[in-house]
Coordinates of C-alpha atoms in Angstrom, one line a residue:
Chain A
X519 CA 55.8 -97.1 -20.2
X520 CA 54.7 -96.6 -23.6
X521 CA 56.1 -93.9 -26.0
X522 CA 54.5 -92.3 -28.4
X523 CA 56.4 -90.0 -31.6
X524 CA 54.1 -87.3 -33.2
X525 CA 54.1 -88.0 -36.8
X526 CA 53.2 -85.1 -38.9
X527 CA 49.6 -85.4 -40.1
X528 CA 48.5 -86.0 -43.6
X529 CA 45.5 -87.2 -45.0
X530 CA 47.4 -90.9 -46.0
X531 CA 49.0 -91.4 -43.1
X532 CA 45.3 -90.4 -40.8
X533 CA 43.0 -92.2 -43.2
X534 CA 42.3 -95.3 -40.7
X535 CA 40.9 -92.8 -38.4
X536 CA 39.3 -89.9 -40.3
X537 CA 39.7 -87.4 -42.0
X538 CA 42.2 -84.4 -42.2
X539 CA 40.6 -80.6 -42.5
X540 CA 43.5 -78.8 -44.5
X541 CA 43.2 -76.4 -47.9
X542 CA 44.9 -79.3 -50.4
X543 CA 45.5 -77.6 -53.6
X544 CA 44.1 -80.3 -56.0
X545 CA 40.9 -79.5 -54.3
X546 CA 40.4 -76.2 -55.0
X547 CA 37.5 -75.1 -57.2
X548 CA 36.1 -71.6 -57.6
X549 CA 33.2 -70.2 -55.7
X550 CA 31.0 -67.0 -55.5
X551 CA 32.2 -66.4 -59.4
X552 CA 35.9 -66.9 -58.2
X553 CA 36.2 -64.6 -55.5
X554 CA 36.6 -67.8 -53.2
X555 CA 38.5 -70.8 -53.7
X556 CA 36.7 -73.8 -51.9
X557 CA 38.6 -77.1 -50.6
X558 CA 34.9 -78.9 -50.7
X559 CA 34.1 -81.7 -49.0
X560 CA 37.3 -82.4 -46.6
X561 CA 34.9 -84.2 -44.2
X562 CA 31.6 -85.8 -43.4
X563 CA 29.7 -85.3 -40.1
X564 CA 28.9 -89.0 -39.5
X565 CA 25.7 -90.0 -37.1
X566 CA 24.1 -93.5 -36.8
X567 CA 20.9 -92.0 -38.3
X568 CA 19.6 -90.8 -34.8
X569 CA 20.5 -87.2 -33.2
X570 CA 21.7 -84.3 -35.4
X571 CA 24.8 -82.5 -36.0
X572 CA 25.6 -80.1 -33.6
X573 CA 28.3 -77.2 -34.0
X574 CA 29.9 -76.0 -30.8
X575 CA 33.7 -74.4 -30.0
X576 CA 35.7 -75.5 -27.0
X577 CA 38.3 -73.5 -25.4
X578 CA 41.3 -74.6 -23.5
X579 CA 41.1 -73.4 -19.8
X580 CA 44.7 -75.2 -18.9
X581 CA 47.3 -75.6 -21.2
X582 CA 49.3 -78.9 -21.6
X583 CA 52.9 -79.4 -22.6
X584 CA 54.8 -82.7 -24.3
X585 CA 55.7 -85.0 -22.8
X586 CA 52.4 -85.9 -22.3
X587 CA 50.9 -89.0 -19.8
X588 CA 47.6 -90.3 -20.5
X589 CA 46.0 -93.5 -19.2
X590 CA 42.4 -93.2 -20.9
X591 CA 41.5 -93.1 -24.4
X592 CA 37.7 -92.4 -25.4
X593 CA 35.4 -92.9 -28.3
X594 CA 31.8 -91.5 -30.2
X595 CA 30.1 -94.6 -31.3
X596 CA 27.2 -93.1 -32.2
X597 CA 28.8 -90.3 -34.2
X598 CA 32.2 -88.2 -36.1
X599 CA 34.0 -86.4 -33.8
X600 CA 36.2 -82.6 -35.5
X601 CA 38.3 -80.4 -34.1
X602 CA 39.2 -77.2 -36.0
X603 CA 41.4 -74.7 -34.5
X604 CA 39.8 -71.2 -34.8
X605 CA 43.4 -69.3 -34.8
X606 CA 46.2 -71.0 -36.5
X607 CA 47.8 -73.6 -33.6
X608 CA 49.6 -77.2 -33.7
X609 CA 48.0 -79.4 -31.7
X610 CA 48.5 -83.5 -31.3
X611 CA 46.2 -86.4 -31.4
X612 CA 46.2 -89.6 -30.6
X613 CA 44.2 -92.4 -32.1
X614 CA 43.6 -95.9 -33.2
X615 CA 41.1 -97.6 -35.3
X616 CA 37.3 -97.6 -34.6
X617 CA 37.6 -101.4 -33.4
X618 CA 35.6 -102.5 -30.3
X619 CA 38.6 -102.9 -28.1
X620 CA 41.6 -101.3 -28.2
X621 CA 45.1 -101.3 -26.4
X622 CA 47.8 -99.3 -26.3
X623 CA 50.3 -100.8 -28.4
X624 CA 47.2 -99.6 -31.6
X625 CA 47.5 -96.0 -30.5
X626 CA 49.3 -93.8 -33.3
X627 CA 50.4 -90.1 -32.5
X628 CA 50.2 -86.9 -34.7
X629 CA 51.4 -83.5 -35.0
X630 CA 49.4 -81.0 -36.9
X631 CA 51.0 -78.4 -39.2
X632 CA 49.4 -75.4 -37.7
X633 CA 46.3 -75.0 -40.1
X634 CA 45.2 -78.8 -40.1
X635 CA 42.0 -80.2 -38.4
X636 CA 40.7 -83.5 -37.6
X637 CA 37.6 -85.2 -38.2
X638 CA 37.6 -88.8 -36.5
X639 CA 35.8 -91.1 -37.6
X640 CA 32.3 -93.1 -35.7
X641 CA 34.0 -95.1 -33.2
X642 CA 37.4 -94.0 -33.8
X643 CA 39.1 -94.1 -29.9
X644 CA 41.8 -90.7 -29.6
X645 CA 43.3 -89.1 -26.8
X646 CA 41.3 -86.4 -25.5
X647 CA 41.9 -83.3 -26.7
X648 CA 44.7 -80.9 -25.5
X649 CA 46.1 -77.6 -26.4
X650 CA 49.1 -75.8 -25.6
X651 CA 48.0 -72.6 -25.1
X652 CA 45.4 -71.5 -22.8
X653 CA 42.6 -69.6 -24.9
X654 CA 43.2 -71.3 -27.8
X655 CA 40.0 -72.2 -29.3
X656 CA 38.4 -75.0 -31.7
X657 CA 35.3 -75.5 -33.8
X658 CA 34.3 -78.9 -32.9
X659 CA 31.5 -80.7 -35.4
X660 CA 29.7 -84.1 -33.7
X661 CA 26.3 -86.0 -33.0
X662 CA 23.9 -84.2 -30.4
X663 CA 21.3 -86.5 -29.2
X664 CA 19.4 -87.4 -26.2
X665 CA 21.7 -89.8 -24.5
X666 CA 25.6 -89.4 -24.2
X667 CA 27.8 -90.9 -26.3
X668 CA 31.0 -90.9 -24.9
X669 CA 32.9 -94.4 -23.8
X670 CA 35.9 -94.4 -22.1
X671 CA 38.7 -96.9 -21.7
X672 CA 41.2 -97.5 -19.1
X673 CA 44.7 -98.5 -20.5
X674 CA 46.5 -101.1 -18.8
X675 CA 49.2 -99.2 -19.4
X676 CA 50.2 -95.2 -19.7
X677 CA 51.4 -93.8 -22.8
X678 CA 53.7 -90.7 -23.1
X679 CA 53.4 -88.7 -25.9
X680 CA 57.4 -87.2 -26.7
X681 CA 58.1 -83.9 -27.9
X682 CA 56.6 -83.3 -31.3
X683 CA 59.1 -80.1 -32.1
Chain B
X1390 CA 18.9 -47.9 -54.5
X1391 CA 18.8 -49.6 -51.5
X1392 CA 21.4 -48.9 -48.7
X1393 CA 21.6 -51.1 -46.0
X1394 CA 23.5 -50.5 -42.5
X1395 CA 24.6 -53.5 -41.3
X1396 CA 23.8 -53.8 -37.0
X1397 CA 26.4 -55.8 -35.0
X1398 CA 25.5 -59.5 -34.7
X1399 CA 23.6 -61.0 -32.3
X1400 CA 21.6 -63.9 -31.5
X1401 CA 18.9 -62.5 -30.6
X1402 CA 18.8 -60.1 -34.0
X1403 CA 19.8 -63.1 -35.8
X1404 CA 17.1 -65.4 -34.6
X1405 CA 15.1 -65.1 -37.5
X1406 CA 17.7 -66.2 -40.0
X1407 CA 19.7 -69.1 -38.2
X1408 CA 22.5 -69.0 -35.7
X1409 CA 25.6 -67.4 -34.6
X1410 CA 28.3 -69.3 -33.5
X1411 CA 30.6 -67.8 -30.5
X1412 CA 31.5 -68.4 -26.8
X1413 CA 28.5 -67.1 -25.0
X1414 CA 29.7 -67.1 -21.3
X1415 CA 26.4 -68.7 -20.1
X1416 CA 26.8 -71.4 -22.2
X1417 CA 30.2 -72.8 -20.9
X1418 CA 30.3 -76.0 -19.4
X1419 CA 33.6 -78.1 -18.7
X1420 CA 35.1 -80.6 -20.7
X1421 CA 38.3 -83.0 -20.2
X1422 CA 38.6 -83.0 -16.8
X1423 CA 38.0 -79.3 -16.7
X1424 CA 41.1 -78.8 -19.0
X1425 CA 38.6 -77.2 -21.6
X1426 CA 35.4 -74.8 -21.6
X1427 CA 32.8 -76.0 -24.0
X1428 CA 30.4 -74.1 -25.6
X1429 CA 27.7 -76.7 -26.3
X1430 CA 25.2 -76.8 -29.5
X1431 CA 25.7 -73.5 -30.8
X1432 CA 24.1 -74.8 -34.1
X1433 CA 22.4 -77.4 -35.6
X1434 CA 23.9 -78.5 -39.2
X1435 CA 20.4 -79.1 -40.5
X1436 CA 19.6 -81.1 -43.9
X1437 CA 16.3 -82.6 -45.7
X1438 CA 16.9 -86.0 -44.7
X1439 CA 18.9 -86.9 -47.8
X1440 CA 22.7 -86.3 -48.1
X1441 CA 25.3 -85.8 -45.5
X1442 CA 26.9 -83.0 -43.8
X1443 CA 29.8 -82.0 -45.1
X1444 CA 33.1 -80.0 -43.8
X1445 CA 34.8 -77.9 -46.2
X1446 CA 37.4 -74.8 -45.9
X1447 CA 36.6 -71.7 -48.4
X1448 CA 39.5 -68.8 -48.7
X1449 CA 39.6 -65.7 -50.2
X1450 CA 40.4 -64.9 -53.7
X1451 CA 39.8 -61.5 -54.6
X1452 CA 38.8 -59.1 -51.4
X1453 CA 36.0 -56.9 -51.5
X1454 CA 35.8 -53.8 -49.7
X1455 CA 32.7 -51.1 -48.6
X1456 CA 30.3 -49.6 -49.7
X1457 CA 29.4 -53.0 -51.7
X1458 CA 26.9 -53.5 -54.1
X1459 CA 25.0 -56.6 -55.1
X1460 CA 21.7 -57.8 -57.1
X1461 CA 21.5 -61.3 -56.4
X1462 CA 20.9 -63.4 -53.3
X1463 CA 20.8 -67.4 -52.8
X1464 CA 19.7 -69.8 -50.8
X1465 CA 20.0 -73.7 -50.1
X1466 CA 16.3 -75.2 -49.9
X1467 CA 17.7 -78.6 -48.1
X1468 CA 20.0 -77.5 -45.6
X1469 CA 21.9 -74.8 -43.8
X1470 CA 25.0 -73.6 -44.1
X1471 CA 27.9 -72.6 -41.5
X1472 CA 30.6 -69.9 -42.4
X1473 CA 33.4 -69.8 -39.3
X1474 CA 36.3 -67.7 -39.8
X1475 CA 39.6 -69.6 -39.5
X1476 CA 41.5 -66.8 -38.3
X1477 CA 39.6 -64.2 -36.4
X1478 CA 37.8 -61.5 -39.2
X1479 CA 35.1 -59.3 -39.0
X1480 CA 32.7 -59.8 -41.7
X1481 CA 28.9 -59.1 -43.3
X1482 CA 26.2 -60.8 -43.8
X1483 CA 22.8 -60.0 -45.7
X1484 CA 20.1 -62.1 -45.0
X1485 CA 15.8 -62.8 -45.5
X1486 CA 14.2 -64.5 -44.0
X1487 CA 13.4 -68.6 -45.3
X1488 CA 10.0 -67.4 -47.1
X1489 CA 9.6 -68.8 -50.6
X1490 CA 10.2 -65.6 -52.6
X1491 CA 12.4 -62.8 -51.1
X1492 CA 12.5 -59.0 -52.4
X1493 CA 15.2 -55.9 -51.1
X1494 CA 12.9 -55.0 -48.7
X1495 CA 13.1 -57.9 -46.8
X1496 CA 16.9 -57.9 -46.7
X1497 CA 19.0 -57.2 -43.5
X1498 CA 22.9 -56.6 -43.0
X1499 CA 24.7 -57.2 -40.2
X1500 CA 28.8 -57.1 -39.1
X1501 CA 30.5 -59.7 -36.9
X1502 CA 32.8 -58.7 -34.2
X1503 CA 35.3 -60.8 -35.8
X1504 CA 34.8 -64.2 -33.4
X1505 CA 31.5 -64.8 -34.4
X1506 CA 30.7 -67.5 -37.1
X1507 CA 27.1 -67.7 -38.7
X1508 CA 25.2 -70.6 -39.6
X1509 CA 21.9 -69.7 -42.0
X1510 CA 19.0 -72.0 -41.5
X1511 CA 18.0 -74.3 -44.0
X1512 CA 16.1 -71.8 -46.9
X1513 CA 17.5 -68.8 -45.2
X1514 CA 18.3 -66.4 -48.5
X1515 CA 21.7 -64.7 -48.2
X1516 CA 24.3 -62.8 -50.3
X1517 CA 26.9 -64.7 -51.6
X1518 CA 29.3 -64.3 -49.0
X1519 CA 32.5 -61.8 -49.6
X1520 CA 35.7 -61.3 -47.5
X1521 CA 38.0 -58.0 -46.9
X1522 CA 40.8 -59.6 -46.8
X1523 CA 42.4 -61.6 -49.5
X1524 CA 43.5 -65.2 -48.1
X1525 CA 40.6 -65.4 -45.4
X1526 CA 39.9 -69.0 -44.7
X1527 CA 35.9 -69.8 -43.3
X1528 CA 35.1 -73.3 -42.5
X1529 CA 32.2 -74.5 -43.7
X1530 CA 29.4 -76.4 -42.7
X1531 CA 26.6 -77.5 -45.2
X1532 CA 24.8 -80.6 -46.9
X1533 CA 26.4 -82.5 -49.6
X1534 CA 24.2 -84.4 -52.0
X1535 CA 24.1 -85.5 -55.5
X1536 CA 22.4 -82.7 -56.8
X1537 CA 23.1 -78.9 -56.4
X1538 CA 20.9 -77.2 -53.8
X1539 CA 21.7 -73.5 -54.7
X1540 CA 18.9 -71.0 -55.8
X1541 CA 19.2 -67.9 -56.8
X1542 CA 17.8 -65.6 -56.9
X1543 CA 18.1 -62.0 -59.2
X1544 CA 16.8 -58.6 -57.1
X1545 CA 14.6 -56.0 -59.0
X1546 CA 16.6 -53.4 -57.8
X1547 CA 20.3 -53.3 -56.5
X1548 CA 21.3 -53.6 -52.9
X1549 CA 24.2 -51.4 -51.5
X1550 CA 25.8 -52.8 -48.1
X1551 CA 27.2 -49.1 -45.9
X1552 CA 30.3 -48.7 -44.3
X1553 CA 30.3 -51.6 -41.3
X1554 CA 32.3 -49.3 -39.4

């Protein structure tokens, strides 16, 4: 059996995968003569040119705790992939590069800080999502089109995500 | 001067103007093995055809309270533009429709019920937007290119927004 630590997220450390949505201070500039700060441009909403960008929120029905057994990773080749909690939650993802195959000695695991999101990249293969509290809601940002665009991989073997706190 | 009321927020009233982004219950379908309800394609992130979607966070600098007065609307001729609160916060809009020109007359306010999320249609003119609460984070969803697509547009006469509630 494979384990898997959380990492904490940053934008270095997640930058093979996508990108990290998070207020960095070096990125503020002022908006709406500077009653807003904006943190601009965090991510791109990627497509292969076909479909559009679609904005929808999921909500978690049943919660998950760590450990956490998985067997299937999946991927968006067509299209980015966020997530963006709509109340302040941790959550963990797993991923590994937008290669055409992957295993699950490539898989990486990370713990967000509570007011991160994640964009992953076209192709990128995660985990699929899970929260830890039932309710808890997320923004997600991807590629609508005609045809689904979902492929999913059996691992050969199961990976266990360990306690992230 | 022009005193507008602002209605609650709904689809339907906000038809005209673009989308509002929430967990409608007829729109729920399951996700991850049923772990998740998703609330598919609540908007489209529209552009022109050139530049990209991009994902950025705003937050609140200096908070603004009602009655609130403004004289000056914008809009973004090559794409739309997504404002989802990142903690729940009710908040206003004032919006016209995505004519070429745009007078008082043609303005209308509206309040959130502090879930909901907008996203103006490409064109759609609005007031810059303004928070009650200093340190309230929205995402955003809107175009990035290389040239600024912000027009705006100064109002003959001044625009009050009422008491929301």
């Amino acid at each position: 059996m494979i384990m898997l630590q959380p990492q904490p997220l940053t934008r270095e450390r997640f930058a093979p995968y996508g990108e990290v949505i998070e207020t960095l201070v070096d990125r503020a500039t002022a908006m709406n003569a500077a009653n807003f700060d904006r943190f601009n441009d965090l991510g791109t909403a990627e497509t292969d040119g076909t479909g559009r960008v679609a904005i929808s929120i999921v909500r978690c029905r049943i919660a998950t705790s760590l450990p956490y057994r998985f067997d299937m990773v999946e991927r968006h080749a067509l299209g980015s992939q966020a997530f963006v909690p709509l109340t302040p939650c941790r959550f963990v993802v797993v991923v590994a590069p937008p290669e055409e195959s992957v295993e699950a000695a490539d898989l990486r695991a990370f713990v967000t800080n509570g007011r991160q999101g994640v964009n992953y990249r076209r192709g990128t293969w995660h985990m699929p999502l899970i929260a830890f509290e039932a309710g808890q809601e997320f923004l997600v940002i991807d590629r609508a089109g005609d045809a689904p665009d979902c492929d999913e991989h059996s691992l050969e073997e199961a990976v266990t995500v360990a306690e992230a706190w």
